[in-house]
mmCIF file of C-alpha atoms and ligand atoms in Angstrom:
data_model
loop_
_atom_site.group_PDB
_atom_site.id
_atom_site.type_symbol
_atom_site.label_atom_id
_atom_site.label_comp_id
_atom_site.label_asym_id
_atom_site.label_seq_id
_atom_site.Cartn_x
_atom_site.Cartn_y
_atom_site.Cartn_z
ATOM 1 C CA MET W 1 -35.867 -52.326 13.675
ATOM 2 C CA ASN W 2 -37.871 -51.239 16.561
ATOM 3 C CA HIS W 3 -38.340 -53.624 18.879
ATOM 4 C CA PHE W 4 -36.314 -54.229 21.795
ATOM 5 C CA GLY W 5 -36.998 -58.180 22.278
ATOM 6 C CA GLU W 6 -35.733 -58.299 18.427
ATOM 7 C CA GLU W 7 -32.540 -56.038 19.112
ATOM 8 C CA LEU W 8 -31.366 -58.155 21.973
ATOM 9 C CA ALA W 9 -31.338 -61.210 19.462
ATOM 10 C CA VAL W 10 -29.178 -59.371 17.034
ATOM 11 C CA ALA W 11 -26.797 -57.703 19.408
ATOM 12 C CA VAL W 12 -26.113 -61.407 21.102
ATOM 13 C CA ARG W 13 -25.788 -62.891 17.783
ATOM 14 C CA ARG W 14 -23.118 -60.575 16.592
ATOM 15 C CA CYS W 15 -21.242 -60.412 19.988
ATOM 16 C CA ARG W 16 -21.846 -64.418 20.192
ATOM 17 C CA ASN W 17 -22.519 -63.725 24.003
ATOM 18 C CA PRO W 18 -25.447 -62.680 26.262
ATOM 19 C CA VAL W 19 -23.301 -61.119 28.809
ATOM 20 C CA VAL W 20 -24.520 -57.825 30.666
ATOM 21 C CA VAL W 21 -21.621 -55.857 32.596
ATOM 22 C CA GLY W 22 -23.472 -54.174 35.646
ATOM 23 C CA LEU W 23 -22.255 -50.413 36.064
ATOM 24 C CA ASP W 24 -22.458 -50.611 40.104
ATOM 25 C CA PRO W 25 -19.550 -48.081 40.788
ATOM 26 C CA ARG W 26 -19.014 -48.546 44.890
ATOM 27 C CA TRP W 27 -16.458 -46.012 46.185
ATOM 28 C CA GLU W 28 -14.225 -48.363 48.185
ATOM 29 C CA SER W 29 -14.019 -50.752 45.208
ATOM 30 C CA LEU W 30 -13.032 -47.929 42.518
ATOM 31 C CA PRO W 31 -9.164 -48.294 41.569
ATOM 32 C CA ALA W 32 -6.707 -46.435 43.672
ATOM 33 C CA SER W 33 -6.162 -43.942 40.485
ATOM 34 C CA PHE W 34 -9.986 -42.336 40.771
ATOM 35 C CA ARG W 35 -9.991 -42.003 44.623
ATOM 36 C CA GLN W 36 -6.542 -40.306 44.966
ATOM 37 C CA ASN W 37 -6.498 -36.643 45.334
ATOM 38 C CA ARG W 38 -9.888 -36.560 45.006
ATOM 39 C CA ALA W 39 -12.529 -35.041 47.889
ATOM 40 C CA SER W 40 -14.929 -37.649 49.016
ATOM 41 C CA ASP W 41 -17.872 -34.854 48.571
ATOM 42 C CA THR W 42 -20.988 -36.245 46.589
ATOM 43 C CA GLU W 43 -19.794 -33.792 43.423
ATOM 44 C CA SER W 44 -16.309 -35.500 43.820
ATOM 45 C CA GLN W 45 -17.536 -38.743 43.934
ATOM 46 C CA ALA W 46 -20.050 -38.714 40.983
ATOM 47 C CA ILE W 47 -17.120 -37.191 38.559
ATOM 48 C CA ALA W 48 -14.848 -40.574 39.848
ATOM 49 C CA TYR W 49 -17.634 -43.098 38.866
ATOM 50 C CA GLU W 50 -18.827 -41.219 35.778
ATOM 51 C CA GLU W 51 -15.108 -41.759 34.709
ATOM 52 C CA PHE W 52 -14.575 -45.018 35.785
ATOM 53 C CA CYS W 53 -17.714 -46.364 34.283
ATOM 54 C CA ARG W 54 -16.554 -44.802 30.830
ATOM 55 C CA GLU W 55 -13.471 -46.346 30.951
ATOM 56 C CA VAL W 56 -15.622 -49.793 31.434
ATOM 57 C CA VAL W 57 -17.461 -48.947 28.493
ATOM 58 C CA ASP W 58 -14.334 -48.750 26.681
ATOM 59 C CA VAL W 59 -12.919 -51.887 27.668
ATOM 60 C CA VAL W 60 -16.395 -53.968 27.060
ATOM 61 C CA ALA W 61 -18.160 -52.309 24.396
ATOM 62 C CA PRO W 62 -16.178 -54.511 21.899
ATOM 63 C CA LEU W 63 -16.819 -57.835 23.660
ATOM 64 C CA VAL W 64 -20.274 -57.670 25.094
ATOM 65 C CA PRO W 65 -24.224 -56.561 24.036
ATOM 66 C CA ALA W 66 -25.068 -54.390 26.997
ATOM 67 C CA VAL W 67 -24.478 -52.727 30.248
ATOM 68 C CA LYS W 68 -26.720 -52.491 33.140
ATOM 69 C CA PRO W 69 -26.223 -49.102 35.103
ATOM 70 C CA GLN W 70 -27.559 -49.427 38.692
ATOM 71 C CA ALA W 71 -29.170 -46.357 39.439
ATOM 72 C CA ALA W 72 -29.005 -46.511 43.053
ATOM 73 C CA PHE W 73 -24.868 -45.850 43.218
ATOM 74 C CA PHE W 74 -25.474 -42.962 41.258
ATOM 75 C CA GLU W 75 -28.585 -41.611 43.236
ATOM 76 C CA GLU W 76 -26.056 -41.891 46.438
ATOM 77 C CA CYS W 77 -24.845 -38.962 45.162
ATOM 78 C CA GLY W 78 -27.410 -36.864 44.517
ATOM 79 C CA PRO W 79 -27.983 -34.705 41.705
ATOM 80 C CA ALA W 80 -24.287 -34.878 40.392
ATOM 81 C CA GLY W 81 -24.724 -38.490 40.719
ATOM 82 C CA MET W 82 -28.048 -38.749 38.229
ATOM 83 C CA LEU W 83 -25.997 -36.165 35.792
ATOM 84 C CA ALA W 84 -23.394 -38.691 35.719
ATOM 85 C CA LEU W 85 -25.915 -41.735 35.434
ATOM 86 C CA ALA W 86 -27.003 -39.862 32.214
ATOM 87 C CA ASN W 87 -23.642 -39.219 30.817
ATOM 88 C CA VAL W 88 -22.653 -42.828 31.543
ATOM 89 C CA MET W 89 -26.024 -44.031 29.460
ATOM 90 C CA ALA W 90 -25.233 -41.867 26.711
ATOM 91 C CA TYR W 91 -21.694 -42.728 26.479
ATOM 92 C CA ALA W 92 -22.535 -46.474 26.614
ATOM 93 C CA ARG W 93 -25.026 -45.853 23.903
ATOM 94 C CA ASP W 94 -22.772 -43.692 21.839
ATOM 95 C CA LYS W 95 -20.325 -46.977 21.883
ATOM 96 C CA GLY W 96 -23.086 -49.056 20.924
ATOM 97 C CA LEU W 97 -24.336 -51.196 23.670
ATOM 98 C CA LEU W 98 -27.776 -51.516 24.514
ATOM 99 C CA VAL W 99 -28.311 -49.961 27.928
ATOM 100 C CA ILE W 100 -30.910 -51.653 30.341
ATOM 101 C CA LEU W 101 -31.109 -49.109 33.398
ATOM 102 C CA ASP W 102 -31.643 -51.119 36.826
ATOM 103 C CA GLY W 103 -34.082 -48.704 38.389
ATOM 104 C CA LYS W 104 -36.518 -51.108 39.898
ATOM 105 C CA ARG W 105 -39.481 -48.602 39.120
ATOM 106 C CA ASN W 106 -43.183 -49.108 40.444
ATOM 107 C CA ASP W 107 -46.019 -47.397 40.977
ATOM 108 C CA ILE W 108 -49.756 -46.703 40.795
ATOM 109 C CA GLY W 109 -50.539 -46.648 37.133
ATOM 110 C CA SER W 110 -51.030 -42.682 36.506
ATOM 111 C CA THR W 111 -47.226 -42.123 38.229
ATOM 112 C CA ALA W 112 -46.146 -45.319 36.378
ATOM 113 C CA GLU W 113 -46.710 -43.670 33.467
ATOM 114 C CA ALA W 114 -44.048 -40.973 34.434
ATOM 115 C CA TYR W 115 -41.434 -43.402 34.598
ATOM 116 C CA ALA W 116 -42.015 -45.005 31.661
ATOM 117 C CA ARG W 117 -42.302 -41.719 29.635
ATOM 118 C CA GLY W 118 -38.855 -40.348 31.750
ATOM 119 C CA TYR W 119 -37.144 -43.979 31.111
ATOM 120 C CA LEU W 120 -38.083 -45.676 28.042
ATOM 121 C CA GLY W 121 -36.595 -45.598 24.433
ATOM 122 C CA ARG W 122 -33.791 -43.496 22.916
ATOM 123 C CA SER W 123 -36.189 -40.713 22.692
ATOM 124 C CA SER W 124 -37.022 -40.434 26.202
ATOM 125 C CA VAL W 125 -35.109 -37.648 28.321
ATOM 126 C CA TRP W 126 -32.862 -40.450 30.170
ATOM 127 C CA GLY W 127 -32.798 -42.473 26.800
ATOM 128 C CA ALA W 128 -33.064 -46.461 28.480
ATOM 129 C CA ASP W 129 -33.257 -49.449 25.788
ATOM 130 C CA ALA W 130 -34.781 -50.947 28.701
ATOM 131 C CA LEU W 131 -35.821 -50.886 32.384
ATOM 132 C CA THR W 132 -35.940 -53.275 35.316
ATOM 133 C CA ILE W 133 -39.428 -52.832 37.236
ATOM 134 C CA SER W 134 -40.998 -54.385 39.982
ATOM 135 C CA PRO W 135 -44.206 -55.787 40.029
ATOM 136 C CA TYR W 136 -45.307 -55.627 43.835
ATOM 137 C CA LEU W 137 -48.003 -53.213 43.253
ATOM 138 C CA GLY W 138 -49.875 -55.252 40.499
ATOM 139 C CA ALA W 139 -50.992 -55.771 37.480
ATOM 140 C CA ASP W 140 -52.007 -52.219 36.999
ATOM 141 C CA SER W 141 -49.070 -50.759 37.734
ATOM 142 C CA LEU W 142 -47.071 -52.492 35.057
ATOM 143 C CA GLN W 143 -49.183 -52.160 32.019
ATOM 144 C CA PRO W 144 -48.470 -48.220 31.781
ATOM 145 C CA PHE W 145 -44.700 -49.566 31.325
ATOM 146 C CA VAL W 146 -45.728 -51.949 28.983
ATOM 147 C CA ASP W 147 -47.675 -49.598 26.838
ATOM 148 C CA VAL W 148 -44.711 -47.136 26.367
ATOM 149 C CA ALA W 149 -42.422 -49.752 26.156
ATOM 150 C CA VAL W 150 -44.256 -51.221 22.844
ATOM 151 C CA GLU W 151 -45.243 -47.859 21.659
ATOM 152 C CA ARG W 152 -41.252 -46.735 21.681
ATOM 153 C CA GLY W 153 -39.780 -50.274 20.665
ATOM 154 C CA ALA W 154 -38.415 -50.183 24.327
ATOM 155 C CA GLY W 155 -37.880 -53.371 26.533
ATOM 156 C CA LEU W 156 -38.769 -54.067 30.311
ATOM 157 C CA PHE W 157 -37.418 -56.943 32.837
ATOM 158 C CA VAL W 158 -40.116 -57.302 35.591
ATOM 159 C CA LEU W 159 -38.632 -59.192 38.826
ATOM 160 C CA VAL W 160 -40.235 -62.457 38.936
ATOM 161 C CA LYS W 161 -37.702 -64.678 40.707
ATOM 162 C CA THR W 162 -34.788 -62.244 42.194
ATOM 163 C CA SER W 163 -32.068 -63.522 43.422
ATOM 164 C CA ASN W 164 -31.727 -62.717 46.902
ATOM 165 C CA PRO W 165 -31.907 -65.085 49.648
ATOM 166 C CA GLY W 166 -35.183 -63.377 50.902
ATOM 167 C CA GLY W 167 -37.062 -62.664 48.263
ATOM 168 C CA GLY W 168 -38.924 -66.143 48.735
ATOM 169 C CA MET W 169 -40.737 -64.182 51.575
ATOM 170 C CA LEU W 170 -42.997 -63.054 49.123
ATOM 171 C CA GLN W 171 -42.252 -64.593 45.689
ATOM 172 C CA ASP W 172 -42.426 -68.472 46.794
ATOM 173 C CA GLN W 173 -46.002 -67.668 48.678
ATOM 174 C CA LEU W 174 -48.107 -70.251 47.449
ATOM 175 C CA ILE W 175 -51.606 -68.700 46.165
ATOM 176 C CA ASP W 176 -54.033 -71.615 45.236
ATOM 177 C CA GLY W 177 -51.496 -73.986 45.316
ATOM 178 C CA GLN W 178 -48.853 -72.493 42.887
ATOM 179 C CA PRO W 179 -45.766 -69.729 44.014
ATOM 180 C CA LEU W 180 -46.635 -65.780 43.586
ATOM 181 C CA TYR W 181 -43.987 -65.540 41.290
ATOM 182 C CA ARG W 182 -45.727 -67.891 38.682
ATOM 183 C CA THR W 183 -48.666 -65.575 38.925
ATOM 184 C CA VAL W 184 -46.076 -62.616 37.980
ATOM 185 C CA ALA W 185 -44.591 -64.979 35.771
ATOM 186 C CA GLN W 186 -47.893 -65.439 33.683
ATOM 187 C CA TYR W 187 -48.507 -61.584 33.274
ATOM 188 C CA VAL W 188 -45.083 -61.446 31.756
ATOM 189 C CA ALA W 189 -44.932 -64.636 29.608
ATOM 190 C CA ASP W 190 -48.945 -62.959 28.057
ATOM 191 C CA GLN W 191 -46.633 -59.990 26.998
ATOM 192 C CA SER W 192 -44.689 -61.522 24.795
ATOM 193 C CA ALA W 193 -47.071 -64.722 23.836
ATOM 194 C CA GLY W 194 -46.181 -65.570 20.266
ATOM 195 C CA ALA W 195 -43.228 -63.571 19.330
ATOM 196 C CA THR W 196 -41.903 -63.702 15.997
ATOM 197 C CA GLY W 197 -39.568 -61.344 15.668
ATOM 198 C CA GLN W 198 -35.821 -62.046 15.318
ATOM 199 C CA GLY W 199 -35.495 -65.106 17.965
ATOM 200 C CA GLY W 200 -38.987 -65.480 18.622
ATOM 201 C CA TYR W 201 -38.685 -63.454 22.269
ATOM 202 C CA GLY W 202 -40.756 -59.956 22.894
ATOM 203 C CA SER W 203 -39.496 -56.927 24.394
ATOM 204 C CA VAL W 204 -41.128 -57.337 28.027
ATOM 205 C CA GLY W 205 -38.807 -59.930 29.930
ATOM 206 C CA ALA W 206 -38.550 -61.282 33.376
ATOM 207 C CA VAL W 207 -35.660 -61.195 35.911
ATOM 208 C CA VAL W 208 -35.043 -64.424 37.011
ATOM 209 C CA GLY W 209 -31.751 -64.880 39.620
ATOM 210 C CA ALA W 210 -29.105 -67.672 38.426
ATOM 211 C CA THR W 211 -28.959 -68.457 42.485
ATOM 212 C CA TYR W 212 -32.473 -70.045 41.858
ATOM 213 C CA PRO W 213 -31.500 -72.777 38.593
ATOM 214 C CA ASP W 214 -34.889 -75.118 39.587
ATOM 215 C CA GLN W 215 -36.890 -72.048 39.713
ATOM 216 C CA LEU W 216 -35.137 -70.659 36.304
ATOM 217 C CA ALA W 217 -35.740 -73.834 34.329
ATOM 218 C CA GLU W 218 -39.465 -74.215 35.432
ATOM 219 C CA LEU W 219 -39.620 -70.769 34.488
ATOM 220 C CA ARG W 220 -38.081 -70.737 31.026
ATOM 221 C CA ALA W 221 -40.682 -73.650 30.416
ATOM 222 C CA ALA W 222 -43.538 -71.298 31.253
ATOM 223 C CA MET W 223 -42.433 -68.087 29.363
ATOM 224 C CA PRO W 224 -41.553 -69.816 26.321
ATOM 225 C CA ASN W 225 -41.068 -66.265 24.742
ATOM 226 C CA THR W 226 -39.561 -64.412 27.412
ATOM 227 C CA TRP W 227 -35.899 -62.893 27.510
ATOM 228 C CA PHE W 228 -34.582 -63.440 31.092
ATOM 229 C CA LEU W 229 -32.544 -60.768 32.765
ATOM 230 C CA VAL W 230 -30.492 -62.817 35.029
ATOM 231 C CA PRO W 231 -28.281 -61.570 37.639
ATOM 232 C CA GLY W 232 -26.327 -63.492 40.440
ATOM 233 C CA TYR W 233 -23.815 -64.768 38.522
ATOM 234 C CA GLY W 234 -20.077 -64.583 40.058
ATOM 235 C CA SER W 235 -20.494 -62.528 43.557
ATOM 236 C CA GLN W 236 -23.638 -63.909 44.337
ATOM 237 C CA GLY W 237 -22.572 -67.388 44.102
ATOM 238 C CA GLY W 238 -24.368 -68.222 40.551
ATOM 239 C CA THR W 239 -22.457 -70.453 37.812
ATOM 240 C CA ALA W 240 -22.761 -70.549 33.990
ATOM 241 C CA LYS W 241 -24.113 -74.099 34.913
ATOM 242 C CA ASP W 242 -26.820 -72.722 37.026
ATOM 243 C CA THR W 243 -28.134 -70.383 34.212
ATOM 244 C CA ALA W 244 -27.920 -73.260 31.111
ATOM 245 C CA ALA W 245 -31.738 -74.276 31.450
ATOM 246 C CA ALA W 246 -32.189 -70.494 30.621
ATOM 247 C CA PHE W 247 -31.215 -70.926 27.072
ATOM 248 C CA ASP W 248 -32.755 -72.003 23.935
ATOM 249 C CA ALA W 249 -31.275 -74.433 21.653
ATOM 250 C CA GLN W 250 -29.600 -71.549 19.602
ATOM 251 C CA GLY W 251 -28.092 -69.592 22.705
ATOM 252 C CA LEU W 252 -30.956 -66.805 22.930
ATOM 253 C CA GLY W 253 -33.146 -66.348 25.314
ATOM 254 C CA ALA W 254 -31.117 -65.240 28.416
ATOM 255 C CA MET W 255 -28.832 -62.298 29.395
ATOM 256 C CA ILE W 256 -26.473 -63.091 32.025
ATOM 257 C CA ASN W 257 -25.834 -60.294 34.326
ATOM 258 C CA ASN W 258 -22.213 -59.539 36.059
ATOM 259 C CA SER W 259 -21.271 -56.608 38.172
ATOM 260 C CA ARG W 260 -18.824 -56.652 40.472
ATOM 261 C CA GLY W 261 -17.076 -59.948 38.945
ATOM 262 C CA ILE W 262 -15.918 -57.751 36.161
ATOM 263 C CA ILE W 263 -16.080 -54.426 37.283
ATOM 264 C CA PHE W 264 -13.852 -54.931 40.242
ATOM 265 C CA ALA W 265 -12.198 -58.102 38.939
ATOM 266 C CA HIS W 266 -9.035 -56.481 39.932
ATOM 267 C CA GLN W 267 -9.878 -57.073 43.300
ATOM 268 C CA ARG W 268 -10.526 -60.651 42.531
ATOM 269 C CA PRO W 269 -7.814 -62.904 43.525
ATOM 270 C CA GLU W 270 -7.675 -64.689 40.231
ATOM 271 C CA TYR W 271 -6.709 -61.656 38.348
ATOM 272 C CA LYS W 272 -5.490 -59.460 41.270
ATOM 273 C CA ASP W 273 -1.440 -60.698 40.699
ATOM 274 C CA SER W 274 -1.706 -60.326 36.850
ATOM 275 C CA PHE W 275 -3.422 -56.977 36.895
ATOM 276 C CA GLY W 276 -3.946 -55.534 40.102
ATOM 277 C CA ASP W 277 -4.898 -51.780 40.704
ATOM 278 C CA SER W 278 -2.753 -50.072 38.042
ATOM 279 C CA ARG W 279 -3.487 -52.451 35.171
ATOM 280 C CA TRP W 280 -7.548 -52.898 36.451
ATOM 281 C CA GLN W 281 -8.681 -52.386 32.429
ATOM 282 C CA GLY W 282 -6.965 -55.515 31.909
ATOM 283 C CA ALA W 283 -8.806 -57.477 34.804
ATOM 284 C CA VAL W 284 -12.049 -56.359 33.366
ATOM 285 C CA GLU W 285 -11.175 -57.365 29.613
ATOM 286 C CA ALA W 286 -9.864 -61.061 31.189
ATOM 287 C CA ALA W 287 -13.160 -61.367 33.685
ATOM 288 C CA THR W 288 -15.627 -60.391 30.800
ATOM 289 C CA GLU W 289 -13.328 -63.010 28.452
ATOM 290 C CA ASP W 290 -13.669 -65.417 30.620
ATOM 291 C CA MET W 291 -17.213 -65.398 31.754
ATOM 292 C CA ILE W 292 -17.921 -65.681 28.163
ATOM 293 C CA ALA W 293 -16.105 -68.921 27.773
ATOM 294 C CA GLN W 294 -17.181 -70.391 30.611
ATOM 295 C CA LEU W 295 -21.023 -69.589 29.066
ATOM 296 C CA GLN W 296 -19.736 -71.376 25.808
ATOM 297 C CA ALA W 297 -18.487 -74.117 27.615
ATOM 298 C CA GLU W 298 -21.225 -74.674 29.910
ATOM 299 C CA THR W 299 -24.941 -73.577 27.839
ATOM 300 C CA ALA W 300 -26.028 -73.287 24.760
ATOM 301 C CA VAL W 301 -24.454 -69.910 24.397
ATOM 302 C CA GLY W 302 -21.334 -71.974 22.219
ATOM 303 C CA LYS W 303 -23.856 -72.568 19.298
ATOM 304 C CA LEU W 304 -24.393 -68.516 18.902
ATOM 305 C CA GLY W 305 -23.079 -67.964 15.408
ATOM 306 C CA SER W 306 -22.694 -71.421 14.953
ATOM 307 C CA SER W 307 -23.248 -72.756 11.513
ATOM 308 C CA ASP W 308 -26.594 -74.675 12.607
ATOM 309 C CA SER W 309 -27.529 -71.434 14.245
ATOM 310 C CA PRO W 310 -30.233 -69.105 12.104
HETATM 311 O O1 OMP R 401 -32.608 -56.380 38.851
HETATM 312 C C1 OMP R 401 -31.470 -56.544 39.093
HETATM 313 O O2 OMP R 401 -30.769 -56.174 38.382
HETATM 314 C C2 OMP R 401 -31.509 -57.164 39.896
HETATM 315 C C3 OMP R 401 -32.108 -58.363 40.374
HETATM 316 C C4 OMP R 401 -32.023 -59.424 41.315
HETATM 317 O O3 OMP R 401 -33.048 -60.465 41.473
HETATM 318 N N1 OMP R 401 -30.756 -59.458 41.744
HETATM 319 C C5 OMP R 401 -29.893 -58.511 41.531
HETATM 320 O O4 OMP R 401 -28.835 -58.745 42.308
HETATM 321 N N2 OMP R 401 -30.116 -57.731 40.818
HETATM 322 C C6 OMP R 401 -29.097 -56.374 40.687
HETATM 323 O O5 OMP R 401 -27.935 -57.055 39.565
HETATM 324 C C7 OMP R 401 -26.842 -56.610 40.079
HETATM 325 C C8 OMP R 401 -26.017 -57.663 40.687
HETATM 326 O O6 OMP R 401 -24.579 -57.066 41.232
HETATM 327 P P1 OMP R 401 -23.229 -58.198 41.077
HETATM 328 O O7 OMP R 401 -24.199 -59.589 42.629
HETATM 329 O O8 OMP R 401 -22.633 -57.551 41.580
HETATM 330 O O9 OMP R 401 -23.152 -59.106 39.446
HETATM 331 C C9 OMP R 401 -27.387 -55.462 41.265
HETATM 332 O O10 OMP R 401 -27.277 -54.422 40.465
HETATM 333 C C10 OMP R 401 -28.399 -56.056 41.697
HETATM 334 O O11 OMP R 401 -29.519 -54.980 42.027
#
C-alpha cells in the first residue's frame, strides 16, 4: 500500500481510534527526572526532549495510530534540536506509528518543492508520513507539496480553519460572499475528490479546529473525501462532542490531536494525585485511554471495528 489516505484508514481501524498524540516538548512542563541535574543549554535540552518523547512513544504506540511532532519546540533547541526531532520521528516510525510532522511549511513553488522533497515520504531525509502546510502563498505554493506527496504516497494537512481565536482575521474574510477558508477548502477538496481507496479518503487533508464546531460541520459537508486533522481538543477547550461532525458513519474521516493534554497529563488535576510527576507515564496512558473513551462515547468513533463497519 502506498497511499497515505488509505494507510490512515487502516491504522485508525486497527487501533479503533483516531487519536494523534502531539509531541510538543516544553522544558518547564517536562517531568522533573528529565530536568534534574541537567544543564539548561540547548544541547542538554534537546537530549531531554528526545528522551522524553521516546518514552511517550513507548506508552502510546500500542494505543493510537499516529503522533504529531511539533517542529517548533525542537527548532528552539537549534541544530541539536533538529537532530533530536529526526531521532524521535525515526523512533516513532520504528514503533509502527504514522508520523505527521507539524511544520506548517509554505513558500513559492520552487522553494516549496525543496520542503516537499526534504520532508515527505519515508524515503525522504526526514521521513515524515505527512506534513502540515500553510496555504498563505496560494495554490501554486501548495501544488509542489501535492505533486511530491502523490508521487511518494505521503500525506498533507493544509491549514483551512485553524483552532486559534485570531485565525478568523484572514480565514473568515468574505470573498464573493463566502469566507476565505471555503476557497482554501475547495482547493483541498479537489485534491481528494472521488477518492476510492480504503475508507474513501485521499492523501491531502485539511486542518480544522475543534474550537469551531459549526465550521467543522460545514467543511465536512463540503469535503466528503478529505481527512481532517483536528487540533484544539483539551487544552484549547475543544471537546469530543465538538469533533463529532468530522466523522463519517463508520467513524473515519478525522484525526483528533491532543498534545499538552496527553504528554503533560501528570500536571492535570484529574491525574496529578493518582500519578504525579514520578509516575508520569501512567498519566499519559490514562489520559490517552480516557480521550479514546470520550470519542467512542460522543462520536461515531465507537463504530470503528464494530460488526457493521466494513
Ligand atoms: O497544525 C496544527 O497541528 C495546528 C493547527 C491549528 O489550527 N491549531 C493547533 O493548535 N495546531 C497545533 O496543534 C497542537 C495543539 O497543541 P495542544 O493545544 O497542546 O493540544 C500544537 O502543536 C499546535 O501548533
